[in-house]
Amino acid sequence: MNIEKEEIDNLLYKRNTEHKENHADKYIDHYLEQYRIYIHVFNSTSQRRLKSNEFFLTINTAIIGILGYIESTNLIDKPVIYLLVPFVGIAICYSWYRIIYSYRIVKRAKYKVIHSIEKKLPLSLFETEWEILGKGKGDNKYKPLSEVEMYIPMIFIVLYILIFLANIPWPNFFIR
């Protein structure tokens, strides 16, 4: 869903004139306080994203670690666990991937709102930073974190597929 800058401004400032007329002396204070709160919400969303990544990384590391421990100690003779657990791991990684993608979309929307608000402020700090970083285009300046994050669940998915394939009783498929 692409919303143009003009539409964002219309959504953000639809009460602008009413507020100015009724509270002209406090308008700037209210505006800045709302901006501060929004920046705080922006930062807390980033913190939630990091916590989510830690959670999924811990789960996947534990699954791989447990499978490695079972393999090294020969606790289970049947490779059934190696055929079932990768599906659980893949499902967890797919959920992780979707969450990263969702946070990416939310972050983009928040940046659009921040950029629009900054047009009314003396300095456009976030917009300037984004310009300096090349707007996330071109690997030589800046690669958005969400793009890099999305590789991690994919790496685990590949690892789970390899574990699954390594434990298929291949000779049983070819013996008739």
JSON list of C-alpha atoms in Angstrom, two decimals:
[
{"chain": "A", "resi": 1, "resn": "MET", "atom": "CA", "xyz": [0.00, 0.00, 0.00]},
{"chain": "A", "resi": 2, "resn": "ASN", "atom": "CA", "xyz": [1.72, 3.15, -1.21]},
{"chain": "A", "resi": 3, "resn": "ILE", "atom": "CA", "xyz": [0.39, 6.34, 0.26]},
{"chain": "A", "resi": 4, "resn": "GLU", "atom": "CA", "xyz": [1.62, 9.55, -1.28]},
{"chain": "A", "resi": 5, "resn": "LYS", "atom": "CA", "xyz": [3.17, 12.27, 0.87]},
{"chain": "A", "resi": 6, "resn": "GLU", "atom": "CA", "xyz": [0.18, 14.55, 0.31]},
{"chain": "A", "resi": 7, "resn": "GLU", "atom": "CA", "xyz": [-2.19, 11.87, 1.63]},
{"chain": "A", "resi": 8, "resn": "ILE", "atom": "CA", "xyz": [0.02, 11.40, 4.70]},
{"chain": "A", "resi": 9, "resn": "ASP", "atom": "CA", "xyz": [-0.07, 15.15, 5.33]},
{"chain": "A", "resi": 10, "resn": "ASN", "atom": "CA", "xyz": [-3.85, 15.17, 4.97]},
{"chain": "A", "resi": 11, "resn": "LEU", "atom": "CA", "xyz": [-4.14, 12.39, 7.54]},
{"chain": "A", "resi": 12, "resn": "LEU", "atom": "CA", "xyz": [-1.64, 13.95, 9.93]},
{"chain": "A", "resi": 13, "resn": "TYR", "atom": "CA", "xyz": [-2.84, 17.52, 9.78]},
{"chain": "A", "resi": 14, "resn": "LYS", "atom": "CA", "xyz": [-6.60, 17.21, 9.30]},
{"chain": "A", "resi": 15, "resn": "ARG", "atom": "CA", "xyz": [-7.21, 18.77, 12.73]},
{"chain": "A", "resi": 16, "resn": "ASN", "atom": "CA", "xyz": [-4.45, 21.27, 12.28]},
{"chain": "A", "resi": 17, "resn": "THR", "atom": "CA", "xyz": [-6.59, 24.37, 11.64]},
{"chain": "A", "resi": 18, "resn": "GLU", "atom": "CA", "xyz": [-9.12, 23.55, 14.34]},
{"chain": "A", "resi": 19, "resn": "HIS", "atom": "CA", "xyz": [-6.35, 23.09, 16.90]},
{"chain": "A", "resi": 20, "resn": "LYS", "atom": "CA", "xyz": [-4.58, 26.29, 15.85]},
{"chain": "A", "resi": 21, "resn": "GLU", "atom": "CA", "xyz": [-7.75, 28.35, 16.21]},
{"chain": "A", "resi": 22, "resn": "ASN", "atom": "CA", "xyz": [-8.65, 27.02, 19.66]},
{"chain": "A", "resi": 23, "resn": "HIS", "atom": "CA", "xyz": [-5.16, 26.71, 21.17]},
{"chain": "A", "resi": 24, "resn": "ALA", "atom": "CA", "xyz": [-2.85, 28.92, 19.15]},
{"chain": "A", "resi": 25, "resn": "ASP", "atom": "CA", "xyz": [-0.52, 29.60, 22.08]},
{"chain": "A", "resi": 26, "resn": "LYS", "atom": "CA", "xyz": [-0.02, 25.89, 22.87]},
{"chain": "A", "resi": 27, "resn": "TYR", "atom": "CA", "xyz": [0.06, 24.53, 19.31]},
{"chain": "A", "resi": 28, "resn": "ILE", "atom": "CA", "xyz": [3.85, 24.31, 18.98]},
{"chain": "A", "resi": 29, "resn": "ASP", "atom": "CA", "xyz": [4.22, 22.74, 22.42]},
{"chain": "A", "resi": 30, "resn": "HIS", "atom": "CA", "xyz": [1.59, 20.11, 21.60]},
{"chain": "A", "resi": 31, "resn": "TYR", "atom": "CA", "xyz": [3.16, 19.47, 18.21]},
{"chain": "A", "resi": 32, "resn": "LEU", "atom": "CA", "xyz": [6.62, 18.92, 19.67]},
{"chain": "A", "resi": 33, "resn": "GLU", "atom": "CA", "xyz": [5.31, 16.74, 22.48]},
{"chain": "A", "resi": 34, "resn": "GLN", "atom": "CA", "xyz": [3.45, 14.52, 20.02]},
{"chain": "A", "resi": 35, "resn": "TYR", "atom": "CA", "xyz": [6.64, 14.29, 17.94]},
{"chain": "A", "resi": 36, "resn": "ARG", "atom": "CA", "xyz": [8.64, 13.26, 21.01]},
{"chain": "A", "resi": 37, "resn": "ILE", "atom": "CA", "xyz": [6.07, 10.62, 21.92]},
{"chain": "A", "resi": 38, "resn": "TYR", "atom": "CA", "xyz": [6.05, 9.30, 18.37]},
{"chain": "A", "resi": 39, "resn": "ILE", "atom": "CA", "xyz": [9.86, 9.03, 18.33]},
{"chain": "A", "resi": 40, "resn": "HIS", "atom": "CA", "xyz": [9.63, 7.12, 21.62]},
{"chain": "A", "resi": 41, "resn": "VAL", "atom": "CA", "xyz": [7.07, 4.74, 20.08]},
{"chain": "A", "resi": 42, "resn": "PHE", "atom": "CA", "xyz": [9.34, 4.36, 17.04]},
{"chain": "A", "resi": 43, "resn": "ASN", "atom": "CA", "xyz": [12.26, 3.39, 19.29]},
{"chain": "A", "resi": 44, "resn": "SER", "atom": "CA", "xyz": [10.18, 0.98, 21.37]},
{"chain": "A", "resi": 45, "resn": "THR", "atom": "CA", "xyz": [9.05, -0.75, 18.16]},
{"chain": "A", "resi": 46, "resn": "SER", "atom": "CA", "xyz": [12.70, -1.27, 17.26]},
{"chain": "A", "resi": 47, "resn": "GLN", "atom": "CA", "xyz": [13.35, -2.70, 20.72]},
{"chain": "A", "resi": 48, "resn": "ARG", "atom": "CA", "xyz": [10.44, -5.14, 20.32]},
{"chain": "A", "resi": 49, "resn": "ARG", "atom": "CA", "xyz": [11.88, -6.21, 16.97]},
{"chain": "A", "resi": 50, "resn": "LEU", "atom": "CA", "xyz": [15.25, -6.91, 18.57]},
{"chain": "A", "resi": 51, "resn": "LYS", "atom": "CA", "xyz": [13.62, -8.91, 21.39]},
{"chain": "A", "resi": 52, "resn": "SER", "atom": "CA", "xyz": [11.65, -10.91, 18.83]},
{"chain": "A", "resi": 53, "resn": "ASN", "atom": "CA", "xyz": [14.85, -11.71, 16.93]},
{"chain": "A", "resi": 54, "resn": "GLU", "atom": "CA", "xyz": [16.57, -12.78, 20.16]},
{"chain": "A", "resi": 55, "resn": "PHE", "atom": "CA", "xyz": [13.63, -15.07, 20.98]},
{"chain": "A", "resi": 56, "resn": "PHE", "atom": "CA", "xyz": [13.62, -16.80, 17.59]},
{"chain": "A", "resi": 57, "resn": "LEU", "atom": "CA", "xyz": [17.41, -17.05, 17.47]},
{"chain": "A", "resi": 58, "resn": "THR", "atom": "CA", "xyz": [17.40, -18.68, 20.92]},
{"chain": "A", "resi": 59, "resn": "ILE", "atom": "CA", "xyz": [14.71, -21.19, 19.92]},
{"chain": "A", "resi": 60, "resn": "ASN", "atom": "CA", "xyz": [16.51, -22.17, 16.72]},
{"chain": "A", "resi": 61, "resn": "THR", "atom": "CA", "xyz": [19.89, -22.40, 18.43]},
{"chain": "A", "resi": 62, "resn": "ALA", "atom": "CA", "xyz": [18.34, -24.62, 21.12]},
{"chain": "A", "resi": 63, "resn": "ILE", "atom": "CA", "xyz": [16.73, -26.91, 18.52]},
{"chain": "A", "resi": 64, "resn": "ILE", "atom": "CA", "xyz": [19.99, -27.30, 16.60]},
{"chain": "A", "resi": 65, "resn": "GLY", "atom": "CA", "xyz": [21.91, -27.78, 19.85]},
{"chain": "A", "resi": 66, "resn": "ILE", "atom": "CA", "xyz": [19.52, -30.46, 21.10]},
{"chain": "A", "resi": 67, "resn": "LEU", "atom": "CA", "xyz": [19.68, -32.28, 17.77]},
{"chain": "A", "resi": 68, "resn": "GLY", "atom": "CA", "xyz": [23.47, -32.14, 17.92]},
{"chain": "A", "resi": 69, "resn": "TYR", "atom": "CA", "xyz": [23.49, -33.44, 21.48]},
{"chain": "A", "resi": 70, "resn": "ILE", "atom": "CA", "xyz": [21.15, -36.30, 20.59]},
{"chain": "A", "resi": 71, "resn": "GLU", "atom": "CA", "xyz": [23.33, -37.16, 17.61]},
{"chain": "A", "resi": 72, "resn": "SER", "atom": "CA", "xyz": [26.56, -37.15, 19.60]},
{"chain": "A", "resi": 73, "resn": "THR", "atom": "CA", "xyz": [25.22, -39.20, 22.52]},
{"chain": "A", "resi": 74, "resn": "ASN", "atom": "CA", "xyz": [23.13, -41.67, 20.47]},
{"chain": "A", "resi": 75, "resn": "LEU", "atom": "CA", "xyz": [20.23, -41.18, 22.87]},
{"chain": "A", "resi": 76, "resn": "ILE", "atom": "CA", "xyz": [17.71, -42.01, 20.15]},
{"chain": "A", "resi": 77, "resn": "ASP", "atom": "CA", "xyz": [18.39, -44.74, 17.63]},
{"chain": "A", "resi": 78, "resn": "LYS", "atom": "CA", "xyz": [15.55, -43.87, 15.29]},
{"chain": "A", "resi": 79, "resn": "PRO", "atom": "CA", "xyz": [16.10, -40.93, 12.94]},
{"chain": "A", "resi": 80, "resn": "VAL", "atom": "CA", "xyz": [12.39, -40.07, 13.21]},
{"chain": "A", "resi": 81, "resn": "ILE", "atom": "CA", "xyz": [13.20, -37.04, 15.34]},
{"chain": "A", "resi": 82, "resn": "TYR", "atom": "CA", "xyz": [15.53, -35.82, 12.58]},
{"chain": "A", "resi": 83, "resn": "LEU", "atom": "CA", "xyz": [12.70, -36.12, 10.09]},
{"chain": "A", "resi": 84, "resn": "LEU", "atom": "CA", "xyz": [10.05, -34.37, 12.21]},
{"chain": "A", "resi": 85, "resn": "VAL", "atom": "CA", "xyz": [11.94, -31.64, 14.07]},
{"chain": "A", "resi": 86, "resn": "PRO", "atom": "CA", "xyz": [13.11, -29.88, 10.86]},
{"chain": "A", "resi": 87, "resn": "PHE", "atom": "CA", "xyz": [9.46, -29.25, 9.95]},
{"chain": "A", "resi": 88, "resn": "VAL", "atom": "CA", "xyz": [8.91, -27.59, 13.33]},
{"chain": "A", "resi": 89, "resn": "GLY", "atom": "CA", "xyz": [12.09, -25.55, 12.83]},
{"chain": "A", "resi": 90, "resn": "ILE", "atom": "CA", "xyz": [11.01, -24.49, 9.35]},
{"chain": "A", "resi": 91, "resn": "ALA", "atom": "CA", "xyz": [7.59, -23.41, 10.66]},
{"chain": "A", "resi": 92, "resn": "ILE", "atom": "CA", "xyz": [9.25, -21.38, 13.42]},
{"chain": "A", "resi": 93, "resn": "CYS", "atom": "CA", "xyz": [11.63, -19.77, 10.91]},
{"chain": "A", "resi": 94, "resn": "TYR", "atom": "CA", "xyz": [8.80, -18.93, 8.53]},
{"chain": "A", "resi": 95, "resn": "SER", "atom": "CA", "xyz": [6.96, -17.20, 11.39]},
{"chain": "A", "resi": 96, "resn": "TRP", "atom": "CA", "xyz": [10.16, -15.36, 12.27]},
{"chain": "A", "resi": 97, "resn": "TYR", "atom": "CA", "xyz": [10.60, -14.26, 8.64]},
{"chain": "A", "resi": 98, "resn": "ARG", "atom": "CA", "xyz": [7.00, -12.96, 8.51]},
{"chain": "A", "resi": 99, "resn": "ILE", "atom": "CA", "xyz": [7.46, -11.02, 11.76]},
{"chain": "A", "resi": 100, "resn": "ILE", "atom": "CA", "xyz": [10.66, -9.40, 10.45]},
{"chain": "A", "resi": 101, "resn": "TYR", "atom": "CA", "xyz": [8.80, -8.50, 7.26]},
{"chain": "A", "resi": 102, "resn": "SER", "atom": "CA", "xyz": [5.92, -7.00, 9.27]},
{"chain": "A", "resi": 103, "resn": "TYR", "atom": "CA", "xyz": [8.29, -4.91, 11.39]},
{"chain": "A", "resi": 104, "resn": "ARG", "atom": "CA", "xyz": [9.95, -3.74, 8.17]},
{"chain": "A", "resi": 105, "resn": "ILE", "atom": "CA", "xyz": [6.60, -2.49, 6.81]},
{"chain": "A", "resi": 106, "resn": "VAL", "atom": "CA", "xyz": [5.72, -0.79, 10.12]},
{"chain": "A", "resi": 107, "resn": "LYS", "atom": "CA", "xyz": [9.13, 0.89, 10.27]},
{"chain": "A", "resi": 108, "resn": "ARG", "atom": "CA", "xyz": [8.75, 2.25, 6.74]},
{"chain": "A", "resi": 109, "resn": "ALA", "atom": "CA", "xyz": [5.34, 3.69, 7.63]},
{"chain": "A", "resi": 110, "resn": "LYS", "atom": "CA", "xyz": [6.72, 5.27, 10.80]},
{"chain": "A", "resi": 111, "resn": "TYR", "atom": "CA", "xyz": [9.57, 6.86, 8.83]},
{"chain": "A", "resi": 112, "resn": "LYS", "atom": "CA", "xyz": [7.07, 8.35, 6.38]},
{"chain": "A", "resi": 113, "resn": "VAL", "atom": "CA", "xyz": [5.13, 9.87, 9.26]},
{"chain": "A", "resi": 114, "resn": "ILE", "atom": "CA", "xyz": [8.32, 11.20, 10.89]},
{"chain": "A", "resi": 115, "resn": "HIS", "atom": "CA", "xyz": [9.50, 12.72, 7.61]},
{"chain": "A", "resi": 116, "resn": "SER", "atom": "CA", "xyz": [6.16, 14.40, 7.14]},
{"chain": "A", "resi": 117, "resn": "ILE", "atom": "CA", "xyz": [6.19, 15.82, 10.67]},
{"chain": "A", "resi": 118, "resn": "GLU", "atom": "CA", "xyz": [9.76, 17.05, 10.23]},
{"chain": "A", "resi": 119, "resn": "LYS", "atom": "CA", "xyz": [8.67, 19.22, 7.31]},
{"chain": "A", "resi": 120, "resn": "LYS", "atom": "CA", "xyz": [6.97, 21.44, 9.89]},
{"chain": "A", "resi": 121, "resn": "LEU", "atom": "CA", "xyz": [9.98, 21.48, 12.24]},
{"chain": "A", "resi": 122, "resn": "PRO", "atom": "CA", "xyz": [13.13, 23.60, 11.96]},
{"chain": "A", "resi": 123, "resn": "LEU", "atom": "CA", "xyz": [15.33, 20.54, 11.29]},
{"chain": "A", "resi": 124, "resn": "SER", "atom": "CA", "xyz": [14.62, 17.33, 9.38]},
{"chain": "A", "resi": 125, "resn": "LEU", "atom": "CA", "xyz": [17.02, 15.04, 11.21]},
{"chain": "A", "resi": 126, "resn": "PHE", "atom": "CA", "xyz": [15.66, 11.66, 10.12]},
{"chain": "A", "resi": 127, "resn": "GLU", "atom": "CA", "xyz": [15.13, 12.77, 6.53]},
{"chain": "A", "resi": 128, "resn": "THR", "atom": "CA", "xyz": [18.67, 14.17, 6.35]},
{"chain": "A", "resi": 129, "resn": "GLU", "atom": "CA", "xyz": [20.14, 10.98, 7.80]},
{"chain": "A", "resi": 130, "resn": "TRP", "atom": "CA", "xyz": [18.18, 8.90, 5.29]},
{"chain": "A", "resi": 131, "resn": "GLU", "atom": "CA", "xyz": [19.48, 11.06, 2.42]},
{"chain": "A", "resi": 132, "resn": "ILE", "atom": "CA", "xyz": [23.07, 10.74, 3.65]},
{"chain": "A", "resi": 133, "resn": "LEU", "atom": "CA", "xyz": [22.67, 6.95, 3.80]},
{"chain": "A", "resi": 134, "resn": "GLY", "atom": "CA", "xyz": [21.50, 6.90, 0.19]},
{"chain": "A", "resi": 135, "resn": "LYS", "atom": "CA", "xyz": [17.92, 5.94, 1.12]},
{"chain": "A", "resi": 136, "resn": "GLY", "atom": "CA", "xyz": [19.03, 2.32, 1.60]},
{"chain": "A", "resi": 137, "resn": "LYS", "atom": "CA", "xyz": [19.92, 1.96, -2.07]},
{"chain": "A", "resi": 138, "resn": "GLY", "atom": "CA", "xyz": [23.38, 0.75, -2.94]},
{"chain": "A", "resi": 139, "resn": "ASP", "atom": "CA", "xyz": [25.41, -1.54, -0.74]},
{"chain": "A", "resi": 140, "resn": "ASN", "atom": "CA", "xyz": [28.33, 0.86, -0.40]},
{"chain": "A", "resi": 141, "resn": "LYS", "atom": "CA", "xyz": [26.52, 3.25, 1.98]},
{"chain": "A", "resi": 142, "resn": "TYR", "atom": "CA", "xyz": [23.90, 1.41, 4.00]},
{"chain": "A", "resi": 143, "resn": "LYS", "atom": "CA", "xyz": [21.99, -1.85, 3.90]},
{"chain": "A", "resi": 144, "resn": "PRO", "atom": "CA", "xyz": [18.71, -1.68, 5.85]},
{"chain": "A", "resi": 145, "resn": "LEU", "atom": "CA", "xyz": [18.88, -3.94, 8.89]},
{"chain": "A", "resi": 146, "resn": "SER", "atom": "CA", "xyz": [15.60, -5.66, 8.05]},
{"chain": "A", "resi": 147, "resn": "GLU", "atom": "CA", "xyz": [17.07, -6.87, 4.76]},
{"chain": "A", "resi": 148, "resn": "VAL", "atom": "CA", "xyz": [20.03, -8.41, 6.55]},
{"chain": "A", "resi": 149, "resn": "GLU", "atom": "CA", "xyz": [17.80, -9.83, 9.32]},
{"chain": "A", "resi": 150, "resn": "MET", "atom": "CA", "xyz": [15.69, -11.70, 6.78]},
{"chain": "A", "resi": 151, "resn": "TYR", "atom": "CA", "xyz": [18.69, -13.85, 5.80]},
{"chain": "A", "resi": 152, "resn": "ILE", "atom": "CA", "xyz": [18.98, -15.42, 9.25]},
{"chain": "A", "resi": 153, "resn": "PRO", "atom": "CA", "xyz": [15.69, -17.39, 9.24]},
{"chain": "A", "resi": 154, "resn": "MET", "atom": "CA", "xyz": [16.45, -18.45, 5.66]},
{"chain": "A", "resi": 155, "resn": "ILE", "atom": "CA", "xyz": [19.84, -19.81, 6.75]},
{"chain": "A", "resi": 156, "resn": "PHE", "atom": "CA", "xyz": [18.15, -21.83, 9.49]},
{"chain": "A", "resi": 157, "resn": "ILE", "atom": "CA", "xyz": [15.57, -23.12, 6.99]},
{"chain": "A", "resi": 158, "resn": "VAL", "atom": "CA", "xyz": [18.37, -24.34, 4.72]},
{"chain": "A", "resi": 159, "resn": "LEU", "atom": "CA", "xyz": [20.03, -25.99, 7.73]},
{"chain": "A", "resi": 160, "resn": "TYR", "atom": "CA", "xyz": [16.77, -27.76, 8.67]},
{"chain": "A", "resi": 161, "resn": "ILE", "atom": "CA", "xyz": [16.33, -28.97, 5.10]},
{"chain": "A", "resi": 162, "resn": "LEU", "atom": "CA", "xyz": [19.88, -30.36, 5.13]},
{"chain": "A", "resi": 163, "resn": "ILE", "atom": "CA", "xyz": [19.25, -32.13, 8.44]},
{"chain": "A", "resi": 164, "resn": "PHE", "atom": "CA", "xyz": [16.06, -33.61, 7.02]},
{"chain": "A", "resi": 165, "resn": "LEU", "atom": "CA", "xyz": [17.72, -34.74, 3.79]},
{"chain": "A", "resi": 166, "resn": "ALA", "atom": "CA", "xyz": [20.73, -36.20, 5.63]},
{"chain": "A", "resi": 167, "resn": "ASN", "atom": "CA", "xyz": [18.45, -38.39, 7.74]},
{"chain": "A", "resi": 168, "resn": "ILE", "atom": "CA", "xyz": [16.16, -39.79, 5.06]},
{"chain": "A", "resi": 169, "resn": "PRO", "atom": "CA", "xyz": [16.82, -43.53, 4.78]},
{"chain": "A", "resi": 170, "resn": "TRP", "atom": "CA", "xyz": [17.79, -43.19, 1.11]},
{"chain": "A", "resi": 171, "resn": "PRO", "atom": "CA", "xyz": [18.62, -46.89, 0.53]},
{"chain": "A", "resi": 172, "resn": "ASN", "atom": "CA", "xyz": [15.03, -47.85, 1.47]},
{"chain": "A", "resi": 173, "resn": "PHE", "atom": "CA", "xyz": [13.76, -45.77, -1.44]},
{"chain": "A", "resi": 174, "resn": "PHE", "atom": "CA", "xyz": [15.86, -47.60, -3.98]},
{"chain": "A", "resi": 175, "resn": "ILE", "atom": "CA", "xyz": [15.62, -51.19, -2.70]},
{"chain": "A", "resi": 176, "resn": "ARG", "atom": "CA", "xyz": [12.66, -53.06, -4.15]}
]
